[in-house]
Coordinates of C-alpha atoms in Angstrom, one line a residue:
Chain T
M956 CA -25.2 8.6 -4.6
I957 CA -22.0 8.5 -3.0
L958 CA -21.4 4.9 -1.5
V959 CA -18.7 4.2 1.2
F960 CA -17.8 1.0 2.2
C961 CA -17.4 0.9 6.0
E962 CA -15.5 -1.7 8.3
L963 CA -16.9 -2.5 11.8
K964 CA -14.4 -3.9 14.7
D965 CA -15.8 -4.9 17.9
G966 CA -19.2 -3.5 17.1
Q967 CA -17.6 -0.1 16.2
I968 CA -16.9 1.7 12.9
R969 CA -13.1 1.6 12.3
K970 CA -11.5 5.1 12.3
P971 CA -10.3 4.9 9.0
S972 CA -13.6 3.9 7.7
A973 CA -15.2 6.9 9.7
E974 CA -12.7 9.4 7.9
A975 CA -13.7 7.8 4.6
L976 CA -17.5 8.5 5.5
S977 CA -16.7 11.7 6.6
E978 CA -14.9 12.8 3.3
G979 CA -18.0 10.9 1.4
R980 CA -20.3 13.4 3.3
R981 CA -18.2 16.6 2.1
L982 CA -18.3 15.3 -1.5
A983 CA -21.8 14.7 -1.3
D984 CA -22.6 18.1 0.0
A985 CA -20.3 19.7 -2.5
S986 CA -22.4 17.8 -5.4
G987 CA -25.8 17.5 -4.1
K988 CA -25.9 13.8 -3.8
K989 CA -26.9 11.6 -1.0
L990 CA -24.4 9.5 1.2
G991 CA -24.8 5.8 1.7
A992 CA -22.9 3.7 4.4
L993 CA -22.4 0.1 3.1
F994 CA -21.5 -2.7 5.6
A995 CA -21.2 -6.5 5.2
G996 CA -20.4 -9.4 7.4
A997 CA -22.2 -12.0 9.7
S998 CA -23.5 -9.3 11.9
C999 CA -23.6 -5.6 11.1
A1000 CA -24.3 -4.4 14.8
G1001 CA -22.9 -1.2 15.2
A1002 CA -23.7 0.0 11.7
A1003 CA -26.5 2.9 12.8
E1004 CA -23.4 4.6 14.1
A1005 CA -22.6 5.6 10.4
A1006 CA -25.5 8.2 10.9
K1007 CA -23.2 10.1 13.2
F1008 CA -20.8 10.7 10.1
G1009 CA -23.6 12.1 7.9
A1010 CA -25.1 8.9 6.2
D1011 CA -28.4 9.5 4.7
V1012 CA -29.0 5.7 4.0
I1013 CA -27.3 2.9 5.9
L1014 CA -27.0 -0.5 3.7
T1015 CA -26.5 -3.6 5.5
A1016 CA -25.6 -7.0 3.8
E1017 CA -25.9 -9.4 6.6
G1018 CA -25.3 -13.2 6.7
P1019 CA -23.3 -16.6 7.5
S1020 CA -21.7 -16.4 4.0
L1021 CA -19.9 -13.0 4.9
A1022 CA -18.7 -14.3 8.3
S1023 CA -15.1 -14.5 7.0
Y1024 CA -13.6 -12.3 4.7
S1025 CA -13.8 -13.2 0.6
S1026 CA -12.6 -11.1 -1.9
D1027 CA -15.0 -12.0 -4.5
A1028 CA -18.1 -12.3 -2.0
F1029 CA -17.4 -8.7 -0.5
A1030 CA -16.8 -7.4 -4.2
T1031 CA -20.2 -8.7 -5.3
V1032 CA -21.7 -7.0 -2.6
L1033 CA -20.2 -3.8 -3.1
A1034 CA -20.8 -4.1 -7.0
D1035 CA -24.5 -5.1 -6.4
A1036 CA -25.0 -2.3 -3.9
V1037 CA -23.7 0.3 -6.7
K1038 CA -25.7 -0.8 -9.2
A1039 CA -28.9 -1.3 -7.0
K1040 CA -28.6 2.5 -5.7
G1041 CA -27.2 3.7 -8.8
A1042 CA -24.3 5.0 -7.1
T1043 CA -21.6 6.9 -9.2
V1044 CA -18.8 7.0 -6.8
L1045 CA -17.6 4.3 -4.3
L1046 CA -15.0 4.6 -1.6
A1047 CA -13.6 2.6 1.2
A1048 CA -10.4 3.5 3.6
A1049 CA -7.3 1.9 2.2
T1050 CA -7.0 -0.9 4.7
A1051 CA -5.9 -4.4 4.1
V1052 CA -9.7 -5.2 3.3
G1053 CA -10.3 -1.8 1.4
K1054 CA -7.3 -2.2 -1.0
D1055 CA -8.2 -6.0 -1.8
V1056 CA -11.8 -5.3 -2.4
L1057 CA -12.2 -2.2 -4.3
P1058 CA -9.9 -3.0 -7.2
R1059 CA -12.0 -6.0 -7.7
A1060 CA -15.4 -4.4 -7.5
A1061 CA -14.1 -1.7 -9.9
A1062 CA -13.2 -4.0 -12.5
R1063 CA -16.5 -5.6 -12.1
L1064 CA -18.2 -2.3 -12.7
G1065 CA -15.9 -1.2 -15.6
A1066 CA -15.1 1.6 -13.0
G1067 CA -11.8 3.7 -12.9
Y1068 CA -9.8 3.1 -9.4
A1069 CA -7.5 5.5 -7.4
S1070 CA -5.8 3.9 -4.3
D1071 CA -4.4 5.5 -1.2
V1072 CA -5.8 9.3 -2.1
T1073 CA -4.9 12.1 0.2
G1074 CA -7.3 14.5 -1.4
L1075 CA -10.7 13.9 -3.3
S1076 CA -13.1 16.7 -4.9
M1077 CA -16.1 16.5 -7.4
V1078 CA -15.1 18.5 -10.9
D1079 CA -18.1 18.5 -13.2
G1080 CA -20.0 15.8 -11.5
K1081 CA -17.1 13.3 -11.4
L1082 CA -14.7 12.4 -8.8
Q1083 CA -11.1 13.5 -9.0
A1084 CA -8.2 12.3 -6.8
V1085 CA -4.7 13.4 -5.8
R1086 CA -2.6 10.5 -4.6
P1087 CA 0.9 10.1 -3.6
V1088 CA 3.2 8.3 -6.2
Y1089 CA 6.8 6.9 -6.1
A1090 CA 5.9 6.7 -2.4
G1091 CA 5.1 10.6 -2.1
K1092 CA 8.1 11.7 -4.0
A1093 CA 5.3 13.3 -6.2
F1094 CA 1.8 13.8 -6.2
A1095 CA -0.6 12.7 -9.2
T1096 CA -3.8 14.0 -10.0
T1097 CA -6.4 11.1 -11.2
S1098 CA -9.1 12.1 -13.5
F1099 CA -11.9 9.5 -14.5
A1100 CA -13.3 8.7 -17.8
S1101 CA -15.9 5.8 -16.5
A1102 CA -19.5 6.4 -15.5
V1103 CA -18.7 5.1 -11.6
Q1104 CA -15.5 6.1 -10.0
T1105 CA -13.7 4.6 -7.2
A1106 CA -10.8 5.3 -4.6
T1107 CA -9.5 4.2 -1.2
T1108 CA -8.7 6.9 1.1
R1109 CA -5.3 6.7 3.1
P1110 CA -5.8 6.6 6.8
N1111 CA -5.0 9.6 8.7
V1112 CA -5.5 12.0 6.2
F1113 CA -8.9 13.0 6.2
P1114 CA -10.6 14.2 9.3
A1115 CA -13.3 12.1 10.9
A1116 CA -16.2 14.5 11.3
E1117 CA -19.2 14.0 13.2
K1118 CA -22.4 15.4 11.3
A1119 CA -25.9 14.0 12.0
G1120 CA -27.4 12.3 8.8
A1121 CA -30.9 10.7 8.2
G1122 CA -29.4 7.1 8.5
A1123 CA -32.3 5.4 7.3
T1124 CA -31.4 1.6 7.1
E1125 CA -31.8 -0.8 4.1
A1126 CA -31.0 -4.6 4.2
L1127 CA -29.4 -6.0 1.4
A1128 CA -29.2 -9.6 0.4
A1129 CA -26.1 -11.5 1.4
P1130 CA -24.4 -13.3 -1.7
A1131 CA -24.7 -17.3 -1.7
G1132 CA -21.6 -19.4 -0.8
D1133 CA -18.9 -21.4 -2.7
F1134 CA -16.7 -18.4 -3.0
K1135 CA -13.3 -18.6 -5.0
S1136 CA -11.2 -17.8 -1.8
V1137 CA -11.8 -17.4 1.8
V1138 CA -10.1 -15.9 4.9
K1139 CA -9.6 -19.2 7.2
E1140 CA -7.7 -17.8 10.1
I1141 CA -6.2 -14.4 11.4
L1142 CA -3.0 -14.8 12.9
A1143 CA -2.7 -11.5 15.0
K1144 CA 0.1 -9.8 16.5
A1145 CA 0.4 -10.4 20.1
S1146 CA 0.5 -6.7 21.0
G1147 CA -2.7 -5.4 19.9
K1148 CA -1.2 -2.2 18.8
V1149 CA -2.3 -0.2 15.8
D1150 CA -0.7 -0.8 12.4
L1151 CA 2.0 1.9 11.4
S1152 CA -0.1 3.0 8.3
E1153 CA -2.9 4.0 10.8
A1154 CA -0.5 5.1 13.9
N1155 CA -0.6 8.7 15.2
V1156 CA 2.7 8.6 16.5
I1157 CA 5.8 6.5 15.1
V1158 CA 9.1 6.1 16.6
S1159 CA 11.4 4.9 14.1
G1160 CA 15.1 3.6 14.1
G1161 CA 17.7 3.0 11.8
R1162 CA 21.2 1.5 11.4
G1163 CA 22.3 4.0 14.1
M1164 CA 20.3 1.8 16.7
K1165 CA 23.3 -0.8 16.4
D1166 CA 21.3 -3.7 17.3
G1167 CA 17.7 -5.2 17.2
A1168 CA 17.7 -5.5 21.1
N1169 CA 18.2 -1.5 21.3
F1170 CA 14.8 -1.3 19.9
K1171 CA 13.6 -1.7 23.6
I1172 CA 14.5 2.1 24.3
L1173 CA 12.3 2.8 21.2
E1174 CA 9.6 0.6 22.4
E1175 CA 9.6 2.6 25.7
L1176 CA 9.5 5.8 24.5
A1177 CA 6.9 4.7 22.0
D1178 CA 4.6 3.3 24.8
A1179 CA 5.1 6.8 26.8
L1180 CA 3.7 8.9 23.7
G1181 CA 1.1 6.5 22.7
G1182 CA 2.6 5.4 19.6
V1183 CA 4.2 2.3 17.6
V1184 CA 7.7 1.5 16.7
G1185 CA 9.0 1.5 13.0
A1186 CA 12.3 1.0 11.3
S1187 CA 14.3 1.9 8.2
R1188 CA 15.2 -0.6 5.4
A1189 CA 18.6 -0.6 6.7
A1190 CA 17.7 -1.7 10.1
V1191 CA 15.3 -4.3 8.4
D1192 CA 17.9 -5.7 6.3
A1193 CA 20.8 -5.7 8.8
G1194 CA 19.7 -9.3 10.2
W1195 CA 18.6 -8.0 13.6
G1196 CA 15.9 -10.0 13.5
L1197 CA 13.5 -7.1 12.8
P1198 CA 10.2 -8.2 10.7
H1199 CA 9.8 -6.4 7.4
S1200 CA 6.1 -5.4 8.6
M1201 CA 8.0 -3.1 10.7
Q1202 CA 9.6 -1.4 7.5
V1203 CA 9.1 2.3 6.8
G1204 CA 9.8 3.4 3.2
Q1205 CA 9.4 2.9 -0.6
T1206 CA 9.7 -0.6 -0.4
G1207 CA 7.9 -1.0 3.1
K1208 CA 4.9 1.0 4.6
V1209 CA 4.4 4.3 3.6
V1210 CA 2.9 6.2 6.8
S1211 CA 1.6 9.6 7.7
P1212 CA 1.3 10.0 11.3
T1213 CA 1.1 13.2 13.2
L1214 CA 4.5 12.6 14.7
Y1215 CA 7.4 10.7 13.2
I1216 CA 10.6 10.3 15.2
A1217 CA 13.5 9.1 13.3
C1218 CA 16.1 7.7 15.6
G1219 CA 19.6 6.9 14.3
I1220 CA 18.1 7.4 10.5
S1221 CA 20.3 9.3 8.2
G1222 CA 17.5 9.7 5.7
A1223 CA 17.9 7.6 2.6
I1224 CA 15.8 8.8 -0.2
Q1225 CA 13.9 5.5 0.0
H1226 CA 13.1 5.9 3.5
I1227 CA 12.1 9.7 3.2
A1228 CA 9.5 8.5 0.4
G1229 CA 7.8 6.5 3.1
M1230 CA 7.3 9.0 5.8
S1231 CA 7.6 12.7 4.4
G1232 CA 3.7 12.7 4.5
S1233 CA 4.2 12.8 8.5
K1234 CA 2.6 16.1 9.7
F1235 CA 5.7 16.8 12.2
I1236 CA 9.0 15.0 11.6
V1237 CA 11.7 14.8 14.6
A1238 CA 15.0 13.8 13.9
I1239 CA 17.6 12.4 16.5
N1240 CA 21.3 11.7 14.8
K1241 CA 24.5 12.3 15.9
D1242 CA 25.7 13.3 12.6
P1243 CA 24.7 17.0 12.0
E1244 CA 24.9 16.4 8.1
A1245 CA 22.6 13.7 8.1
P1246 CA 19.8 14.5 5.1
I1247 CA 17.1 13.7 7.8
F1248 CA 17.6 17.2 9.3
K1249 CA 16.6 18.7 6.0
L1250 CA 13.1 17.3 6.6
A1251 CA 12.7 17.5 10.1
N1252 CA 10.8 20.3 12.0
Y1253 CA 12.5 19.5 15.2
G1254 CA 16.2 18.3 15.2
I1255 CA 18.4 17.1 18.2
V1256 CA 22.1 16.5 17.2
G1257 CA 23.3 13.8 19.6
D1258 CA 23.4 10.5 20.7
L1259 CA 20.3 8.7 20.6
F1260 CA 21.0 6.4 23.4
E1261 CA 21.2 9.3 25.8
V1262 CA 18.3 11.2 24.1
V1263 CA 15.8 8.7 23.5
P1264 CA 15.6 7.6 27.5
E1265 CA 15.5 11.2 28.4
L1266 CA 12.5 11.7 26.2
T1267 CA 10.7 8.8 27.8
K1268 CA 11.4 10.2 31.2
A1269 CA 10.3 13.6 30.3
A1270 CA 7.2 12.3 28.6
K1271 CA 6.2 10.3 31.6
A1272 CA 7.0 13.4 33.6
M1273 CA 4.8 15.8 31.8
G1274 CA 2.1 12.9 31.7
I1275 CA 2.2 13.0 27.8
G1276 CA 0.4 10.0 26.0
S1277 CA -1.7 9.6 29.0
N1278 CA -4.6 11.5 27.3
Chain K
M817 CA 1.2 -26.5 -14.3
K818 CA 1.4 -23.3 -16.1
I819 CA 2.5 -20.1 -14.4
L820 CA 2.2 -16.7 -15.8
V821 CA 4.4 -14.0 -13.8
A822 CA 3.5 -10.3 -14.9
L823 CA 6.7 -8.0 -14.4
K824 CA 6.7 -4.3 -14.4
Q825 CA 9.8 -1.9 -15.4
V826 CA 9.8 0.9 -13.2
P827 CA 12.1 3.7 -11.9
D828 CA 14.7 2.5 -9.2
T829 CA 14.0 3.6 -5.6
E830 CA 17.0 5.9 -5.6
T831 CA 15.4 8.1 -8.4
K832 CA 15.2 11.8 -7.8
I833 CA 11.7 12.5 -9.3
K834 CA 11.3 15.3 -12.0
V835 CA 8.3 16.1 -13.8
A836 CA 8.1 16.2 -17.7
A837 CA 7.1 19.2 -19.7
D838 CA 3.6 17.9 -20.3
G839 CA 3.3 18.2 -16.7
K840 CA 1.7 14.9 -16.1
S841 CA 4.5 12.4 -16.7
L842 CA 7.9 11.5 -15.2
D843 CA 10.7 13.1 -16.9
P844 CA 12.6 10.0 -18.0
A845 CA 15.9 11.5 -18.1
D846 CA 18.6 10.2 -15.7
V847 CA 16.1 7.6 -14.9
K848 CA 17.5 4.0 -13.9
W849 CA 15.0 1.3 -14.9
I850 CA 14.6 -1.8 -12.9
T851 CA 12.4 -4.7 -12.4
S852 CA 9.5 -3.8 -9.6
P853 CA 10.9 -5.5 -6.6
Y854 CA 7.5 -7.0 -5.9
D855 CA 7.5 -8.5 -9.2
E856 CA 11.0 -10.1 -8.3
Y857 CA 9.5 -12.1 -5.5
A858 CA 6.8 -13.0 -7.7
L859 CA 9.2 -14.4 -10.4
E860 CA 11.4 -16.2 -7.8
E861 CA 8.1 -17.8 -6.6
A862 CA 7.5 -19.2 -9.8
I863 CA 11.0 -20.5 -10.5
R864 CA 10.9 -22.2 -7.2
L865 CA 7.4 -23.9 -8.1
K866 CA 8.9 -25.0 -11.3
E867 CA 11.9 -26.4 -9.4
G868 CA 9.8 -28.2 -6.8
K869 CA 6.9 -29.5 -8.6
G870 CA 7.6 -28.7 -12.2
A871 CA 5.8 -26.1 -13.9
E872 CA 6.2 -24.0 -17.2
V873 CA 7.0 -20.4 -16.4
V874 CA 5.8 -17.6 -18.8
A875 CA 7.1 -14.1 -18.0
L876 CA 5.1 -11.1 -19.1
S877 CA 5.3 -7.4 -19.4
V878 CA 3.1 -4.7 -21.0
G879 CA 5.1 -1.7 -22.3
S880 CA 7.7 -0.4 -24.7
D881 CA 10.7 -2.1 -26.3
A882 CA 12.5 -1.0 -23.3
S883 CA 10.6 -3.4 -21.0
K884 CA 12.6 -6.3 -22.8
D885 CA 15.3 -5.6 -20.5
V886 CA 12.9 -7.0 -17.4
L887 CA 12.0 -9.8 -19.6
K888 CA 15.4 -10.8 -20.5
N889 CA 16.5 -10.8 -16.8
A890 CA 13.3 -13.2 -16.3
L891 CA 14.6 -15.7 -19.0
A892 CA 18.1 -15.5 -17.3
L893 CA 16.6 -16.2 -14.0
G894 CA 14.7 -19.3 -15.3
A895 CA 11.5 -18.3 -17.1
D896 CA 10.9 -20.7 -20.0
S897 CA 9.6 -18.1 -22.3
A898 CA 8.8 -14.3 -22.5
V899 CA 6.1 -12.1 -23.9
L900 CA 5.9 -8.5 -24.4
L901 CA 2.6 -7.1 -25.0
K902 CA 3.5 -3.6 -26.6
G903 CA 1.5 -0.9 -25.5
E904 CA 1.1 1.7 -22.7
G905 CA 2.3 0.0 -19.6
Q906 CA 2.6 2.9 -17.3
G907 CA -1.0 4.4 -16.8
D908 CA -4.2 2.9 -15.6
P909 CA -4.2 -0.4 -13.9
Y910 CA -7.6 -1.2 -15.3
A911 CA -6.3 -1.0 -18.5
V912 CA -3.6 -3.1 -17.8
A913 CA -5.6 -5.6 -16.4
Q914 CA -7.5 -5.9 -19.5
V915 CA -4.6 -6.3 -21.7
I916 CA -3.1 -8.9 -19.6
A917 CA -6.7 -10.6 -19.2
A918 CA -7.0 -10.5 -23.1
Y919 CA -3.7 -12.1 -23.4
A920 CA -4.2 -14.9 -20.7
K921 CA -7.8 -15.9 -21.1
D922 CA -7.4 -18.9 -23.3
K923 CA -4.1 -20.2 -22.4
G924 CA -4.8 -22.2 -19.2
F925 CA -2.7 -20.6 -16.8
D926 CA -3.2 -22.3 -13.4
L927 CA -1.3 -19.5 -11.4
I928 CA -0.8 -15.9 -12.0
L929 CA 1.8 -14.2 -10.2
C930 CA 2.9 -10.4 -9.9
G931 CA 4.0 -7.9 -7.3
N932 CA 1.6 -6.6 -4.9
K933 CA 2.0 -3.2 -6.3
G934 CA 4.2 -1.8 -9.1
L935 CA 6.9 0.5 -7.3
G936 CA 6.2 3.8 -8.2
G937 CA 2.7 4.0 -9.6
D938 CA 1.7 2.5 -6.2
N939 CA -1.9 1.6 -7.4
A940 CA -1.8 -2.1 -5.8
A941 CA -4.7 -2.6 -8.1
M942 CA -3.6 -4.7 -11.4
G943 CA -3.7 -8.2 -9.6
P944 CA -7.3 -8.1 -8.1
M945 CA -8.4 -6.3 -11.2
L946 CA -7.0 -9.0 -13.6
A947 CA -8.3 -11.7 -10.9
E948 CA -11.9 -10.3 -11.4
L949 CA -11.7 -9.9 -15.6
L950 CA -10.3 -13.3 -15.6
G951 CA -13.1 -14.7 -13.0
V952 CA -10.7 -16.5 -10.6
A953 CA -9.5 -16.3 -7.1
Q954 CA -7.4 -13.6 -5.6
A955 CA -4.9 -13.4 -2.7
N956 CA -3.1 -10.4 -2.0
V957 CA 0.2 -9.0 -0.2
I958 CA 1.3 -12.6 0.3
V959 CA 4.2 -13.7 2.3
K960 CA 3.8 -17.5 2.1
L961 CA 2.1 -19.5 -0.6
E962 CA 1.6 -23.5 -0.5
L963 CA -0.2 -25.1 -3.5
G964 CA -2.4 -28.2 -3.1
D965 CA -4.2 -30.2 -5.7
G966 CA -6.2 -27.5 -7.6
T967 CA -6.1 -25.1 -4.4
F968 CA -3.9 -22.7 -2.6
K969 CA -3.3 -21.6 0.9
A970 CA -1.5 -18.3 1.2
E971 CA -0.6 -15.9 4.4
R972 CA -1.3 -12.4 3.5
E973 CA -0.3 -9.4 5.4
I974 CA -2.9 -7.4 7.1
E975 CA -3.0 -4.4 9.8
G976 CA -1.2 -5.8 12.9
G977 CA -0.7 -9.4 11.7
S978 CA -1.4 -11.8 9.0
E979 CA -4.4 -13.9 7.9
I980 CA -4.5 -17.4 6.2
V981 CA -6.5 -17.2 2.4
E982 CA -7.5 -20.6 1.0
G983 CA -9.0 -20.9 -2.3
A984 CA -9.1 -22.6 -5.7
L985 CA -6.9 -22.5 -8.9
P986 CA -6.6 -20.8 -11.2
A987 CA -5.7 -17.7 -8.9
V988 CA -3.9 -14.5 -8.9
I989 CA -1.3 -14.1 -6.1
T990 CA 0.2 -10.9 -5.4
A991 CA 3.6 -11.0 -3.7
Q992 CA 5.1 -9.1 -1.0
K993 CA 8.5 -9.0 0.5
G994 CA 9.2 -11.6 2.9
L995 CA 7.8 -14.4 0.6
N996 CA 11.3 -15.3 -0.8
E997 CA 14.7 -14.1 -1.1
P998 CA 15.1 -13.7 -4.8
R999 CA 18.4 -15.1 -6.4
Y1000 CA 20.9 -13.5 -8.7
A1001 CA 21.1 -14.6 -12.5
S1002 CA 24.0 -17.0 -13.1
L1003 CA 26.5 -17.0 -16.0
K1004 CA 24.7 -20.0 -17.3
G1005 CA 21.4 -18.6 -17.2
I1006 CA 22.3 -15.2 -19.0
M1007 CA 24.0 -17.0 -21.6
A1008 CA 21.0 -19.4 -22.0
A1009 CA 18.5 -16.4 -21.9
K1010 CA 20.6 -15.0 -25.2
K1011 CA 19.4 -18.1 -27.2
K1012 CA 15.6 -17.6 -26.3
T1013 CA 13.5 -15.0 -28.3
I1014 CA 10.8 -12.6 -26.8
E1015 CA 7.4 -12.9 -28.3
E1016 CA 6.1 -9.6 -29.2
L1017 CA 2.5 -9.1 -29.6
D1018 CA 0.4 -5.7 -30.0
A1019 CA -1.6 -5.2 -26.7
A1020 CA -5.2 -5.4 -26.8
A1021 CA -7.5 -2.2 -27.5
V1022 CA -9.1 -1.4 -23.9
T1023 CA -10.9 1.1 -22.3
T1024 CA -9.1 3.5 -20.0
A1025 CA -11.1 4.4 -17.1
A1026 CA -8.7 6.6 -15.3
Q1027 CA -5.7 8.6 -15.9
V1028 CA -3.1 10.8 -14.4
S1029 CA -3.9 14.3 -15.6
A1030 CA -1.2 16.0 -13.4
L1031 CA 1.9 15.2 -11.8
A1032 CA 3.5 17.6 -9.2
L1033 CA 6.2 17.6 -6.4
P1034 CA 5.3 17.7 -2.9
P1035 CA 5.2 21.1 -1.3
E1036 CA 8.8 22.0 0.6
R1037 CA 8.8 21.3 4.1
P1038 CA 9.3 24.5 6.4
A1039 CA 12.8 25.0 7.7
G1040 CA 13.3 23.1 11.0
R1041 CA 15.0 24.1 14.1
L1042 CA 17.9 22.4 16.3
L1043 CA 17.2 22.2 19.9
Q1044 CA 20.3 22.8 22.0
G1045 CA 21.5 21.8 25.3
D1046 CA 22.3 18.7 27.0
A1047 CA 20.4 15.5 26.4
A1048 CA 18.0 16.0 29.1
Q1049 CA 17.5 19.7 28.0
Q1050 CA 17.0 18.9 24.4
A1051 CA 14.6 16.4 25.5
Q1052 CA 12.6 18.5 27.6
A1053 CA 12.6 21.6 24.8
L1054 CA 11.3 19.0 22.2
L1055 CA 8.4 17.5 24.2
Q1056 CA 7.4 21.3 25.2
A1057 CA 7.7 22.6 21.5
L1058 CA 5.5 19.5 20.1
K1059 CA 3.1 20.4 22.9
D1060 CA 3.2 24.2 22.4
E1061 CA 4.0 25.2 18.8
A1062 CA 3.0 21.9 17.0
K1063 CA 0.3 20.9 19.5
V1064 CA 0.7 17.2 19.0
F1065 CA -0.2 16.2 22.2

């Protein structure tokens, strides 16, 4: 069996989990295996949706002990499910939870682990993964020696494809309490916007923004396009009050949106490493020699303080982002 | 209190990546090696704990003789002692976690700190694997850490915000940028470090569960197009192209 650990949010399967599940279905078809979707929490209401993404079996571990995320409790659920079902492949999305729990579960199972993968295949009955290394400056193929193979899938790379599955349900026992660590409180950002790592459209600003307050024009463009705002290391380190969570690059977030608009970003190698996986790149810069133009599908040589507001205006006029 | 800090030597972020003749590893020619930046936050946090509450700080690296540079730097910054586990340091995070676990298991460390990922390998896996192998708590991608009496409270970065993780010591805590601002080594520290020796041990024999079987450069991106006209015309042309050619909207 191929087992995919899925996360729920507001009673729905999170998009990165649906993507992992769809990729699991593809691998299961390619290798003649069953696909299991695994859920854990105080309530797993909404787990039935996994049948839409091809799950043959939906496994739910429900109980008060799983109300808050705990690395060791969730690792126990995952490892026990792998053993109980005799699964040979365990996947999850490379989210904050996925990246926290999968390595721990893998170590308990003596299983190899490939993180944040952008390609998966079955070779001689075993998983093989392709993943960006050096923040996307190169791609490594990971081959496994272990009986169980595990991986987390990078959000926004694998399509979430609907395909009906049998969706037979099975309840698993929730582990008893007294865990080594537990999440006590979630401090959400007020905006409620998606994270850079999952965003479909990113508008990013660099040193050319001149000041943190000027990021307001990027916010306006991002809002018009249904995207979120990022920043280069130069901008984050400039003392403009921009949080590190906004930073795109090798020492910040590595992103793969459909559209990345780089405003006043020259294109330092460490920034390019973090965003070169974007499907379409737009560069707006007044320096025609800026290295970012070598990477861009579309380039605008001009003053971003003129171009960006024009883009916002045109996007609104065209009704872009409203769909 | 006894703190272990695991440090990894990695290529500098400005490195231009070239694939070696074996087709699966990095060509080491012209590579400038540094301490993984996330490990620097881990080390700084350990030194601050030592200064604040008093602690013994042991710096550790897994790798070849070249990794001694990372350990010498850690000693100069304030680590009390340094250990090099000689063996393969750049491969499977599970193998590295087993090597460190074999060293650390009987040494009574209250806290193990390392970066949330090794720059380059980008696995972000060694820390939680080590926590599992030692049977202790973990908290990853930490931007704030407070220690109590046998407990920890850590703020961890998640999508769209952060969360507070509480747990029992011993624990493996992996550092994120923002945890602190690492210091530079003082001349006094550098001189003092010269008098200290790096303990060298053979890495324990372990099982490799996964390995890199090929390394390739990303495909070249197609040549782009510059949009002409004044700002309003450029904006209009861009959105039209994104809509019609790229079909982004």
